[in-house]
CSV table of C-alpha atoms in Angstrom, one decimal:
chain,number,residue,atom,x,y,z
N,1,MET,CA,0.0,0.0,0.0
N,2,SER,CA,1.5,3.3,-1.1
N,3,SER,CA,0.0,5.2,1.9
N,4,SER,CA,1.7,3.9,5.0
N,5,SER,CA,1.9,5.7,8.2
N,6,GLU,CA,3.5,8.7,6.5
N,7,ALA,CA,0.6,10.9,5.3
N,8,PRO,CA,1.2,12.2,1.8
N,9,ALA,CA,2.1,15.9,1.5
N,10,LEU,CA,-0.8,17.4,-0.4
N,11,GLN,CA,-1.3,21.1,-0.9
N,12,GLY,CA,-4.7,22.6,-0.3
N,13,PHE,CA,-6.2,26.0,-1.0
N,14,LEU,CA,-6.7,27.6,2.4
N,15,ARG,CA,-10.0,29.3,3.0
N,16,ALA,CA,-10.8,31.9,5.6
N,17,ASP,CA,-13.0,29.4,7.6
N,18,GLY,CA,-9.9,27.1,7.9
N,19,ARG,CA,-11.3,24.5,5.4
N,20,LYS,CA,-9.0,23.5,2.5
N,21,GLY,CA,-9.9,22.9,-1.1
N,22,ILE,CA,-8.3,20.6,-3.7
N,23,ARG,CA,-9.4,22.9,-6.5
N,24,ASN,CA,-9.8,26.7,-6.8
N,25,CYS,CA,-12.6,27.5,-9.1
N,26,ILE,CA,-15.0,30.4,-9.7
N,27,VAL,CA,-18.7,29.4,-9.8
N,28,VAL,CA,-21.0,31.2,-12.1
N,29,ALA,CA,-24.4,30.7,-10.5
N,30,TYR,CA,-27.8,31.5,-12.1
N,31,LEU,CA,-30.5,32.0,-9.6
N,32,VAL,CA,-33.4,31.3,-12.0
N,33,GLU,CA,-33.7,29.6,-15.4
N,34,CYS,CA,-34.2,33.0,-17.0
N,35,ALA,CA,-30.6,33.9,-16.2
N,36,HIS,CA,-29.2,30.5,-17.3
N,37,HIS,CA,-28.3,31.5,-20.8
N,38,VAL,CA,-26.4,34.6,-19.7
N,39,ALA,CA,-24.5,32.6,-17.1
N,40,ARG,CA,-23.7,29.9,-19.6
N,41,GLU,CA,-22.3,32.4,-22.1
N,42,ILE,CA,-20.1,33.9,-19.4
N,43,ALA,CA,-18.8,30.6,-18.2
N,44,GLY,CA,-18.4,29.2,-21.7
N,45,SER,CA,-16.0,32.0,-22.7
N,46,PHE,CA,-13.5,30.7,-20.0
N,47,ARG,CA,-13.3,27.1,-21.4
N,48,GLY,CA,-10.2,25.4,-20.1
N,49,GLN,CA,-10.0,27.7,-17.0
N,50,PRO,CA,-11.5,26.9,-13.6
N,51,VAL,CA,-14.9,28.6,-14.2
N,52,HIS,CA,-17.9,26.3,-13.4
N,53,LEU,CA,-21.6,26.8,-14.1
N,54,ILE,CA,-24.1,25.9,-11.4
N,55,GLY,CA,-27.6,27.2,-10.7
N,56,PHE,CA,-31.2,26.8,-9.6
N,57,GLY,CA,-33.9,27.0,-12.2
N,58,GLY,CA,-37.0,27.6,-10.1
N,59,CYS,CA,-38.7,31.0,-9.7
N,60,TYR,CA,-40.5,30.1,-6.4
N,61,PRO,CA,-38.6,30.1,-3.1
N,62,ASN,CA,-37.3,26.8,-1.6
N,63,ALA,CA,-35.4,26.5,1.6
N,64,TYR,CA,-33.5,23.4,0.4
N,65,ALA,CA,-32.4,25.0,-2.8
N,66,ASP,CA,-31.3,28.1,-0.9
N,67,ARG,CA,-29.3,26.1,1.5
N,68,MET,CA,-27.7,24.0,-1.3
N,69,MET,CA,-26.6,27.2,-3.2
N,70,ASN,CA,-25.2,28.7,0.0
N,71,LYS,CA,-23.2,25.6,0.8
N,72,LEU,CA,-22.0,25.1,-2.8
N,73,CYS,CA,-20.9,28.7,-3.3
N,74,THR,CA,-18.8,28.5,-0.1
N,75,HIS,CA,-17.4,25.0,-0.8
N,76,PRO,CA,-13.7,24.7,-0.1
N,77,ASN,CA,-13.0,24.0,-3.8
N,78,VAL,CA,-14.6,27.3,-4.7
N,79,GLY,CA,-12.5,30.5,-4.7
N,80,GLY,CA,-15.2,33.0,-5.7
N,81,ALA,CA,-18.7,33.4,-7.1
N,82,LEU,CA,-20.5,35.4,-9.8
N,83,LEU,CA,-24.3,35.4,-9.2
N,84,LEU,CA,-26.6,35.9,-12.2
N,85,SER,CA,-30.1,37.2,-11.4
N,86,LEU,CA,-32.8,38.2,-13.8
N,87,GLY,CA,-34.1,40.5,-11.2
N,88,CYS,CA,-37.6,39.4,-10.4
N,89,GLU,CA,-37.1,35.8,-9.2
N,90,SER,CA,-37.7,34.8,-5.5
N,91,PHE,CA,-34.2,33.6,-4.8
N,92,ASN,CA,-32.7,35.7,-2.0
N,93,ARG,CA,-29.6,36.9,-3.9
N,94,HIS,CA,-28.8,39.5,-1.3
N,95,ARG,CA,-28.3,37.0,1.5
N,96,LEU,CA,-26.4,34.6,-0.7
N,97,ALA,CA,-24.0,37.3,-1.8
N,98,GLU,CA,-23.6,38.4,1.9
N,99,ASN,CA,-22.9,34.9,3.0
N,100,ILE,CA,-20.2,34.4,0.3
N,101,ALA,CA,-18.6,37.8,1.1
N,102,LYS,CA,-18.5,36.8,4.8
N,103,THR,CA,-16.2,33.9,3.9
N,104,GLY,CA,-13.7,36.3,2.3
N,105,ARG,CA,-14.4,35.1,-1.2
N,106,PRO,CA,-14.7,37.6,-4.1
N,107,VAL,CA,-18.4,37.8,-5.1
N,108,ALA,CA,-20.5,39.9,-7.5
N,109,THR,CA,-24.1,39.9,-8.6
N,110,VAL,CA,-25.1,40.8,-12.1
N,111,VAL,CA,-28.9,41.6,-12.2
N,112,ILE,CA,-29.8,41.4,-15.9
N,113,GLN,CA,-32.8,43.7,-15.7
N,114,GLN,CA,-30.7,46.4,-14.0
N,115,THR,CA,-27.5,45.9,-16.2
N,116,GLY,CA,-29.4,46.4,-19.4
N,117,GLY,CA,-30.1,42.9,-20.8
N,118,THR,CA,-28.2,40.0,-22.2
N,119,LYS,CA,-25.2,41.6,-24.0
N,120,LYS,CA,-24.3,44.0,-21.3
N,121,SER,CA,-24.7,41.4,-18.6
N,122,ILE,CA,-22.5,38.9,-20.4
N,123,SER,CA,-19.8,41.6,-20.8
N,124,ALA,CA,-20.0,42.8,-17.2
N,125,GLY,CA,-19.8,39.2,-16.0
N,126,LYS,CA,-16.8,38.3,-18.1
N,127,ALA,CA,-15.0,41.5,-17.0
N,128,TRP,CA,-15.6,40.6,-13.3
N,129,ILE,CA,-14.3,37.0,-13.8
N,130,GLU,CA,-11.1,38.2,-15.6
N,131,GLN,CA,-10.3,40.1,-12.4
N,132,ALA,CA,-11.6,37.5,-10.0
N,133,LEU,CA,-9.3,34.8,-11.5
N,134,GLN,CA,-6.3,37.0,-10.8
N,135,GLU,CA,-7.5,37.6,-7.3
N,136,ILE,CA,-8.0,33.8,-6.5
N,137,ALA,CA,-4.6,33.0,-7.9
N,138,GLU,CA,-3.3,34.6,-4.7
N,139,VAL,CA,-5.2,32.2,-2.3
N,140,PRO,CA,-2.7,30.8,0.2
N,141,ARG,CA,-1.7,27.1,-0.1
N,142,ALA,CA,-1.4,25.0,3.0
N,143,PRO,CA,-0.6,21.3,3.7
N,144,LEU,CA,-3.7,19.1,3.4
N,145,ARG,CA,-3.8,15.9,5.3
N,146,VAL,CA,-6.0,12.9,4.4
N,147,ASN,CA,-8.0,13.4,7.6
N,148,GLU,CA,-9.1,16.8,6.2
N,149,LEU,CA,-10.6,15.2,3.1
N,150,VAL,CA,-14.3,14.6,2.6
N,151,VAL,CA,-15.0,11.9,0.0
N,152,GLY,CA,-18.5,11.0,-1.4
N,153,THR,CA,-19.6,8.0,-3.4
N,154,VAL,CA,-22.5,7.4,-5.8
N,155,CYS,CA,-23.3,4.7,-8.3
N,156,GLY,CA,-24.9,5.4,-11.7
N,157,GLY,CA,-25.7,3.4,-14.8
N,158,SER,CA,-25.4,0.3,-12.5
N,159,ASP,CA,-25.6,-3.2,-13.8
N,160,ALA,CA,-25.2,-6.5,-12.0
N,161,THR,CA,-21.4,-6.3,-12.1
N,162,SER,CA,-21.4,-3.0,-10.1
N,163,GLY,CA,-22.3,-4.7,-6.8
N,164,VAL,CA,-19.7,-7.5,-7.3
N,165,SER,CA,-16.6,-5.5,-8.4
N,166,ALA,CA,-16.6,-1.7,-8.3
N,167,ASN,CA,-18.8,-1.2,-5.3
N,168,PRO,CA,-17.0,-3.5,-2.9
N,169,ALA,CA,-13.7,-2.0,-4.1
N,170,VAL,CA,-15.0,1.5,-3.2
N,171,GLY,CA,-16.0,0.0,0.1
N,172,ARG,CA,-12.3,-1.0,0.7
N,173,ALA,CA,-11.1,2.5,-0.3
N,174,PHE,CA,-13.7,3.9,2.1
N,175,ASP,CA,-12.4,1.7,4.9
N,176,MET,CA,-8.8,3.0,4.2
N,177,LEU,CA,-10.0,6.6,4.1
N,178,VAL,CA,-12.0,6.3,7.3
N,179,LYS,CA,-9.0,4.6,9.0
N,180,GLN,CA,-6.9,7.6,8.0
N,181,GLY,CA,-9.4,10.0,9.6
N,182,ALA,CA,-11.2,11.2,6.4
N,183,ALA,CA,-14.9,11.7,6.3
N,184,ALA,CA,-16.6,9.3,3.8
N,185,ILE,CA,-20.2,9.8,2.7
N,186,PHE,CA,-22.4,7.2,1.0
N,187,GLU,CA,-26.0,7.9,0.0
N,188,GLU,CA,-29.3,7.0,-1.6
N,189,THR,CA,-31.4,5.5,1.1
N,190,GLY,CA,-33.8,4.4,-1.6
N,191,GLU,CA,-31.0,2.0,-2.5
N,192,MET,CA,-30.8,0.6,1.0
N,193,ILE,CA,-34.3,-0.9,0.8
N,194,GLY,CA,-34.1,-4.4,2.1
N,195,LEU,CA,-30.9,-3.7,4.1
N,196,GLU,CA,-32.3,-1.5,6.9
N,197,ASP,CA,-31.5,-4.0,9.7
N,198,VAL,CA,-28.1,-4.9,8.4
N,199,MET,CA,-27.1,-1.3,8.1
N,200,SER,CA,-28.6,-0.1,11.4
N,201,ALA,CA,-26.5,-2.7,13.3
N,202,ARG,CA,-23.4,-0.8,12.1
N,203,ALA,CA,-24.3,2.5,13.8
N,204,VAL,CA,-22.1,3.7,16.6
N,205,THR,CA,-25.1,4.1,18.9
N,206,PRO,CA,-28.5,2.3,19.0
N,207,GLU,CA,-30.3,5.7,18.7
N,208,LEU,CA,-28.4,6.4,15.4
N,209,GLY,CA,-29.2,2.8,14.3
N,210,GLN,CA,-32.9,3.6,14.7
N,211,GLN,CA,-32.5,6.8,12.7
N,212,LEU,CA,-30.7,4.9,9.9
N,213,LYS,CA,-33.6,2.4,9.8
N,214,SER,CA,-36.2,5.1,9.8
N,215,SER,CA,-34.5,6.9,6.9
N,216,VAL,CA,-34.7,3.7,4.8
N,217,GLU,CA,-38.4,3.1,5.8
N,218,LYS,CA,-39.1,6.7,4.8
N,219,ALA,CA,-37.4,6.0,1.4
N,220,ALA,CA,-39.4,2.8,0.8
N,221,TYR,CA,-42.7,4.7,1.5
N,222,TYR,CA,-41.7,7.7,-0.6
N,223,TYR,CA,-40.7,5.6,-3.6
N,224,LYS,CA,-43.9,3.5,-3.3
N,225,GLU,CA,-45.9,6.7,-3.5
N,226,MET,CA,-43.9,7.6,-6.6
N,227,GLY,CA,-44.9,4.2,-8.0
N,228,HIS,CA,-41.4,3.5,-9.0
N,229,ALA,CA,-38.2,2.3,-7.2
N,230,SER,CA,-34.8,3.8,-7.9
N,231,PHE,CA,-34.4,1.5,-10.8
N,232,ALA,CA,-33.8,2.3,-14.5
N,233,PRO,CA,-34.4,0.0,-17.6
N,234,GLY,CA,-30.6,-0.3,-18.1
N,235,ASN,CA,-30.3,-1.8,-14.6
N,236,ALA,CA,-32.6,-4.7,-15.6
N,237,GLU,CA,-30.8,-5.1,-19.0
N,238,GLY,CA,-27.6,-5.4,-17.0
N,239,GLY,CA,-28.9,-8.3,-15.0
N,240,LEU,CA,-30.4,-6.6,-11.9
N,241,THR,CA,-33.9,-7.8,-11.2
N,242,THR,CA,-35.2,-6.2,-8.0
N,243,ILE,CA,-34.6,-3.1,-5.9
N,244,GLU,CA,-33.3,-5.3,-3.1
N,245,GLU,CA,-30.7,-6.7,-5.4
N,246,LYS,CA,-29.6,-3.2,-6.5
N,247,SER,CA,-29.5,-2.2,-2.9
N,248,ILE,CA,-27.0,-4.9,-1.9
N,249,GLY,CA,-24.7,-3.7,-4.7
N,250,ALA,CA,-25.1,0.0,-3.8
N,251,TYR,CA,-24.6,-0.7,-0.1
N,252,CYS,CA,-21.2,-2.4,-0.6
N,253,LYS,CA,-19.8,1.0,-1.4
N,254,SER,CA,-20.0,1.8,2.3
N,255,GLY,CA,-17.3,-0.7,3.3
N,256,ASP,CA,-17.1,-2.2,6.8
N,257,SER,CA,-16.5,0.8,9.0
N,258,PRO,CA,-18.9,1.7,11.8
N,259,ILE,CA,-21.5,4.3,10.7
N,260,SER,CA,-20.7,7.6,12.6
N,261,GLY,CA,-23.7,9.6,11.5
N,262,LEU,CA,-26.7,10.4,9.4
N,263,ILE,CA,-26.6,13.7,7.5
N,264,LYS,CA,-28.9,15.5,5.1
N,265,PRO,CA,-28.0,17.7,2.1
N,266,GLY,CA,-25.8,20.6,3.2
N,267,ASP,CA,-24.7,19.1,6.5
N,268,VAL,CA,-20.9,19.0,6.5
N,269,PRO,CA,-19.3,16.3,8.8
N,270,HIS,CA,-17.1,18.0,11.3
N,271,LYS,CA,-14.8,15.0,11.9
N,272,GLY,CA,-13.7,11.8,10.2
N,273,GLY,CA,-15.9,8.7,9.9
N,274,LEU,CA,-18.5,7.1,7.7
N,275,TYR,CA,-21.8,9.0,7.1
N,276,LEU,CA,-25.0,8.1,5.4
N,277,LEU,CA,-26.5,10.9,3.4
N,278,ASP,CA,-30.3,10.8,3.6
N,279,VAL,CA,-31.4,12.2,0.2
N,280,VAL,CA,-35.1,11.4,0.5
N,281,PRO,CA,-37.3,14.5,1.4
N,282,ASP,CA,-39.2,14.7,4.7
N,283,GLY,CA,-42.9,14.9,5.0
N,284,GLU,CA,-45.6,13.9,2.5
N,285,PRO,CA,-44.1,13.3,-1.0
N,286,ARG,CA,-44.0,16.6,-2.8
N,287,PHE,CA,-42.1,17.9,-5.9
N,288,GLY,CA,-41.7,14.4,-7.4
N,289,PHE,CA,-38.7,12.0,-7.2
N,290,PRO,CA,-36.2,12.4,-4.5
N,291,ASN,CA,-33.3,12.9,-7.0
N,292,ILE,CA,-34.1,13.1,-10.7
N,293,ASN,CA,-30.7,11.8,-11.8
N,294,ASP,CA,-27.2,11.0,-10.6
N,295,ASN,CA,-26.0,14.6,-10.8
N,296,ALA,CA,-28.7,15.7,-8.3
N,297,GLU,CA,-27.1,13.3,-5.8
N,298,ILE,CA,-23.6,14.4,-6.7
N,299,ALA,CA,-24.5,18.0,-6.0
N,300,GLU,CA,-25.8,17.0,-2.6
N,301,LEU,CA,-22.6,15.1,-1.8
N,302,ILE,CA,-20.7,18.2,-2.7
N,303,ALA,CA,-22.9,20.4,-0.6
N,304,CYS,CA,-22.0,18.1,2.3
N,305,GLY,CA,-18.3,19.1,1.7
N,306,SER,CA,-17.1,16.3,-0.6
N,307,HIS,CA,-13.8,17.3,-2.2
N,308,VAL,CA,-14.0,14.4,-4.6
N,309,ILE,CA,-16.7,11.9,-5.7
N,310,LEU,CA,-16.1,8.2,-6.4
N,311,PHE,CA,-18.6,7.2,-9.1
N,312,THR,CA,-19.1,3.5,-9.8
N,313,THR,CA,-20.8,2.4,-13.1
N,314,GLY,CA,-21.4,-0.9,-14.9
N,315,ARG,CA,-23.4,0.2,-17.9
N,316,GLY,CA,-21.0,3.2,-18.4
N,317,SER,CA,-21.9,6.7,-17.2
N,318,VAL,CA,-19.8,9.6,-18.5
N,319,VAL,CA,-20.9,12.4,-16.2
N,320,GLY,CA,-18.6,14.6,-14.1
N,321,SER,CA,-19.6,17.6,-12.0
N,322,ALA,CA,-19.1,21.3,-11.3
N,323,ILE,CA,-17.0,22.1,-8.2
N,324,SER,CA,-15.6,18.7,-7.3
N,325,PRO,CA,-13.8,16.1,-9.5
N,326,VAL,CA,-15.6,12.8,-10.2
N,327,ILE,CA,-13.5,9.6,-10.4
N,328,LYS,CA,-15.1,6.9,-12.5
N,329,ILE,CA,-14.7,3.3,-11.4
N,330,CYS,CA,-15.9,0.9,-14.0
N,331,ALA,CA,-17.4,-2.4,-12.8
N,332,ASN,CA,-17.9,-4.2,-16.1
N,333,PRO,CA,-14.9,-5.3,-18.0
N,334,GLU,CA,-16.8,-5.2,-21.4
N,335,THR,CA,-17.9,-1.6,-20.7
N,336,TYR,CA,-14.4,-0.7,-19.7
N,337,GLU,CA,-13.0,-1.9,-23.0
N,338,ARG,CA,-15.7,0.1,-24.9
N,339,MET,CA,-15.4,3.3,-22.8
N,340,SER,CA,-12.0,3.4,-21.3
N,341,ASP,CA,-11.4,7.1,-22.1
N,342,ASP,CA,-14.1,7.9,-19.6
N,343,MET,CA,-13.0,5.5,-16.9
N,344,ASP,CA,-10.3,6.2,-14.2
N,345,ILE,CA,-10.3,2.7,-12.7
N,346,ASN,CA,-11.0,-0.7,-14.3
N,347,ALA,CA,-12.6,-2.7,-11.5
N,348,GLY,CA,-13.9,-5.2,-14.1
N,349,LYS,CA,-10.6,-7.0,-13.7
N,350,ILE,CA,-11.9,-8.3,-10.4
N,351,LEU,CA,-14.6,-10.3,-12.4
N,352,GLN,CA,-11.9,-11.6,-14.7
N,353,LEU,CA,-10.0,-12.8,-11.6
N,354,GLU,CA,-7.0,-10.6,-12.6
N,355,ALA,CA,-7.1,-8.4,-9.4
N,356,SER,CA,-8.6,-8.7,-5.9
N,357,VAL,CA,-11.1,-6.4,-4.4
N,358,ASP,CA,-8.4,-5.2,-2.0
N,359,GLU,CA,-6.0,-4.4,-4.8
N,360,VAL,CA,-8.6,-2.3,-6.7
N,361,GLY,CA,-9.6,-0.7,-3.4
N,362,GLU,CA,-5.9,0.4,-2.9
N,363,GLU,CA,-5.8,1.7,-6.5
N,364,ILE,CA,-8.9,3.8,-5.8
N,365,TYR,CA,-7.4,5.2,-2.6
N,366,ASP,CA,-4.2,6.1,-4.5
N,367,LYS,CA,-6.3,7.8,-7.2
N,368,VAL,CA,-8.1,9.9,-4.6
N,369,LEU,CA,-4.8,11.2,-3.4
N,370,ASP,CA,-3.6,11.8,-7.0
N,371,VAL,CA,-6.7,13.8,-7.8
N,372,ALA,CA,-6.6,15.6,-4.5
N,373,SER,CA,-3.0,16.7,-5.4
N,374,GLY,CA,-4.2,18.2,-8.6
N,375,MET,CA,-4.2,15.5,-11.2
N,376,GLN,CA,-7.3,15.7,-13.4
N,377,SER,CA,-9.8,12.8,-13.4
N,378,CYS,CA,-11.0,11.5,-16.8
N,379,SER,CA,-14.4,13.3,-16.6
N,380,GLU,CA,-12.6,16.5,-15.5
N,381,SER,CA,-10.1,16.5,-18.4
N,382,LEU,CA,-13.0,15.8,-20.8
N,383,GLY,CA,-14.7,19.0,-19.6
N,384,HIS,CA,-17.7,17.3,-17.8
N,385,GLN,CA,-19.2,19.8,-15.4
N,386,GLU,CA,-22.9,18.6,-15.1
N,387,PHE,CA,-25.0,20.2,-12.5
N,388,VAL,CA,-28.7,20.0,-11.5
N,389,LEU,CA,-30.7,21.3,-8.5
N,390,THR,CA,-34.4,20.9,-8.0
N,391,TYR,CA,-37.1,21.5,-5.4
N,392,LYS,CA,-37.0,19.4,-2.2
N,393,ALA,CA,-38.1,19.7,1.5
N,394,PHE,CA,-36.1,18.6,4.5
N,395,GLU,CA,-36.4,18.8,8.3
N,396,PRO,CA,-33.1,19.5,10.1
N,397,ILE,CA,-31.4,16.3,11.6
N,398,GLY,CA,-32.0,15.5,15.2
N,399,PRO,CA,-29.3,15.1,18.0
N,400,ALA,CA,-29.3,11.3,17.6
N,401,CYS,CA,-28.0,11.6,14.0
N,402,LEU,CA,-24.5,12.9,15.0
N,403,PRO,CA,-23.5,11.2,18.2
N,404,VAL,CA,-20.3,12.8,19.6
W,1,MET,CA,-15.4,-16.1,-3.5
W,2,GLN,CA,-15.3,-19.5,-5.2
W,3,VAL,CA,-15.6,-20.2,-8.9
W,4,GLU,CA,-17.8,-23.2,-9.8
W,5,GLY,CA,-16.5,-25.8,-12.2
W,6,LYS,CA,-13.4,-25.2,-14.3
W,7,SER,CA,-14.5,-22.8,-16.9
W,8,GLN,CA,-14.5,-19.8,-14.5
W,9,LYS,CA,-17.9,-18.6,-15.8
W,10,LEU,CA,-19.9,-18.7,-12.6
W,11,LEU,CA,-19.2,-17.1,-9.3
W,12,ARG,CA,-20.8,-17.8,-5.9
W,13,ILE,CA,-20.6,-14.7,-3.8
W,14,HIS,CA,-21.9,-16.0,-0.5
W,15,ARG,CA,-22.2,-19.5,0.8
W,16,ALA,CA,-25.9,-19.0,1.7
W,17,ASP,CA,-26.7,-18.0,-1.9
W,18,ASN,CA,-29.0,-20.1,-4.1
W,19,VAL,CA,-27.9,-18.1,-7.2
W,20,LEU,CA,-24.5,-17.8,-9.0
W,21,ILE,CA,-23.2,-14.8,-11.0
W,22,VAL,CA,-22.2,-15.1,-14.7
W,23,VAL,CA,-18.7,-13.6,-14.9
W,24,ARG,CA,-18.0,-14.6,-18.4
W,25,SER,CA,-20.9,-14.7,-20.9
W,26,VAL,CA,-22.6,-18.1,-21.4
W,27,LYS,CA,-23.5,-19.4,-24.9
W,28,PRO,CA,-26.2,-22.0,-25.7
W,29,GLY,CA,-24.7,-25.4,-25.5
W,30,ASP,CA,-22.1,-24.4,-22.9
W,31,ARG,CA,-21.8,-27.0,-20.1
W,32,GLU,CA,-21.1,-26.2,-16.4
W,33,VAL,CA,-21.0,-28.4,-13.3
W,34,ILE,CA,-23.1,-26.8,-10.6
W,35,ASP,CA,-23.0,-28.4,-7.2
W,36,GLY,CA,-22.0,-31.7,-8.8
W,37,HIS,CA,-24.7,-31.6,-11.4
W,38,ASP,CA,-24.0,-31.3,-15.1
W,39,VAL,CA,-26.0,-28.4,-16.6
W,40,VAL,CA,-26.3,-27.5,-20.3
W,41,PHE,CA,-27.3,-23.9,-21.0
W,42,THR,CA,-30.0,-23.5,-23.6
W,43,GLN,CA,-29.7,-19.7,-24.0
W,44,ALA,CA,-27.1,-17.0,-24.0
W,45,ILE,CA,-26.7,-15.3,-20.6
W,46,ALA,CA,-24.8,-12.0,-20.3
W,47,ILE,CA,-22.1,-11.1,-17.7
W,48,GLY,CA,-23.5,-10.0,-14.3
W,49,HIS,CA,-26.7,-12.0,-14.7
W,50,LYS,CA,-27.8,-14.7,-12.3
W,51,VAL,CA,-28.5,-18.5,-12.6
W,52,ALA,CA,-30.0,-20.8,-10.1
W,53,ALA,CA,-27.4,-22.7,-8.1
W,54,ARG,CA,-30.0,-25.5,-7.5
W,55,ASP,CA,-33.7,-26.1,-8.1
W,56,ILE,CA,-35.6,-23.1,-6.6
W,57,HIS,CA,-39.3,-23.6,-5.8
W,58,ALA,CA,-42.1,-21.1,-6.6
W,59,GLY,CA,-42.4,-18.6,-3.7
W,60,GLU,CA,-38.9,-19.4,-2.3
W,61,LYS,CA,-36.7,-16.5,-1.4
W,62,VAL,CA,-33.7,-15.9,-3.7
W,63,TYR,CA,-30.4,-15.1,-1.9
W,64,LYS,CA,-27.5,-13.1,-3.4
W,65,CYS,CA,-24.6,-11.9,-1.2
W,66,GLY,CA,-26.3,-13.8,1.6
W,67,VAL,CA,-29.3,-11.4,1.6
W,68,PRO,CA,-32.8,-12.1,0.1
W,69,ILE,CA,-33.3,-10.1,-3.1
W,70,GLY,CA,-37.0,-11.2,-3.7
W,71,SER,CA,-39.1,-14.3,-4.3
W,72,ALA,CA,-39.3,-16.8,-7.1
W,73,LYS,CA,-42.5,-16.4,-9.2
W,74,GLU,CA,-42.2,-20.0,-10.5
W,75,LYS,CA,-40.0,-23.0,-10.2
W,76,VAL,CA,-36.5,-22.5,-11.6
W,77,PRO,CA,-34.3,-25.5,-12.4
W,78,ALA,CA,-30.6,-25.5,-11.5
W,79,GLY,CA,-28.7,-23.5,-14.1
W,80,GLY,CA,-31.9,-21.6,-15.1
W,81,HIS,CA,-31.6,-17.8,-15.8
W,82,ILE,CA,-33.1,-15.8,-13.0
W,83,HIS,CA,-34.5,-12.4,-13.9
W,84,LEU,CA,-37.6,-10.4,-14.3
W,85,HIS,CA,-39.7,-13.3,-15.7
W,86,ASN,CA,-39.3,-15.5,-12.6
W,87,LEU,CA,-38.2,-13.2,-9.7
W,88,LYS,CA,-40.2,-10.4,-8.0
W,89,SER,CA,-39.3,-7.8,-5.4
W,90,ASP,CA,-40.7,-8.2,-1.9
W,91,TYR,CA,-40.8,-4.3,-1.7
W,92,ILE,CA,-41.5,-2.3,-4.9
W,93,ALA,CA,-42.3,-3.8,-8.3
W,94,THR,CA,-39.6,-3.4,-11.0
W,95,TYR,CA,-40.6,-1.5,-14.1
W,96,THR,CA,-38.6,-1.8,-17.2
W,97,LEU,CA,-38.8,-1.8,-21.0
W,98,ASP,CA,-39.9,-5.0,-22.8
W,99,LYS,CA,-38.5,-6.2,-26.1
W,100,ASP,CA,-40.8,-3.7,-28.0
W,101,HIS,CA,-39.5,-0.9,-25.8
W,102,VAL,CA,-42.8,-0.5,-23.9
W,103,PHE,CA,-42.6,0.3,-20.2
W,104,VAL,CA,-44.0,-2.7,-18.3
W,105,LYS,CA,-44.1,-4.1,-14.8
């Protein structure tokens, strides 16, 4: 194992709140769909530079989306933010700008109606970014230890190989990260259905165990109301038959560490350990499916502080993300052969009995450190910066969710 | 993890499992020894899919990774392909596209 007792010397971007990033990007954030085009034109003119497009399309207010945008714009990988407002939407742009400014980051708001329309807003936004890029180049660097990293995991485009090769290998990498003191986050309680008892037994306290179990029961109820499990046609084509079967595969990503807490989107773990992210809204089902696609989950993992995302796929997903790099771990050897340009790790060799789960787990761990030290992941170098944020509703977590 | 037979095509993940995983695609006519019984496959089965490790009765729970993943809708003989046609969720029904690309349960 390349990471012995000697922690590797990574260099992070030091933020005023003491948190450290592994990237230093400017986010261009539209606050309603009506400002999306202007934001995209601005971000698009900085191709190849660290300028990422994010946003919320809704015109009606939503506490979840507000919190997500606040957490994302002050993520340690973010050096500054340009907000794009049409001018009449409900999003509280004043408070968002204030919150970002309080963290010492450069921030500006372009209100399209006040600035004089599309062309003038694009040109004002571009001019601000030119200068902000110079400003964030001065952000101090500081040693970053593995125990300061937050790593999230998600699976997408799963097939029946995911749960046998890539997901268990991520589980081993998670065990190594947790052992080194990092915070590791797994998610999608809708893909824990059938495993509520097995999982709750791993909680560090019985009260947390009960919370974990309740979160899965909530997910089972919610998805039943939606009339559809977290299951796509490609999952079945790839050999998965039931949601329970998909769950087992998804669950393997969590590894074997004790579960230290249950968090909700925007909750940042304050110490190392393994955390379950509850992505299913609270209360009666509203606004539709919990997460409309994989990127909605990735955005939530990033809002919880994830510096880097471990994405397992069997069918072959190509997505990346704004703000935090996505590392692709391909479960299916046939998919890997077809789509190797998009894949960072070939876990399919486990199925071909050419590598053990432990060996691929170590390879993933090493890749996390490489990407944390600045090396681009495949999706990152291909320019993938997908992002989506929709309406949801959550109650805050209770004291049993984060036992000391 | 233990590979059944000599061809390294089937993988048993957990000793309590009554299904095996196809790790190298199976073609019609391929032979495998499963739990001491000679099985000849009558259809192609893709990588990742499941086959019965022994005769499974209608209504019996199907186990993968030592955990139940649903119940058999009908009897499945040893070596039979286990999928949507003969296995159902004990929680939420699986919807998928049929061969005519129509969304079905």
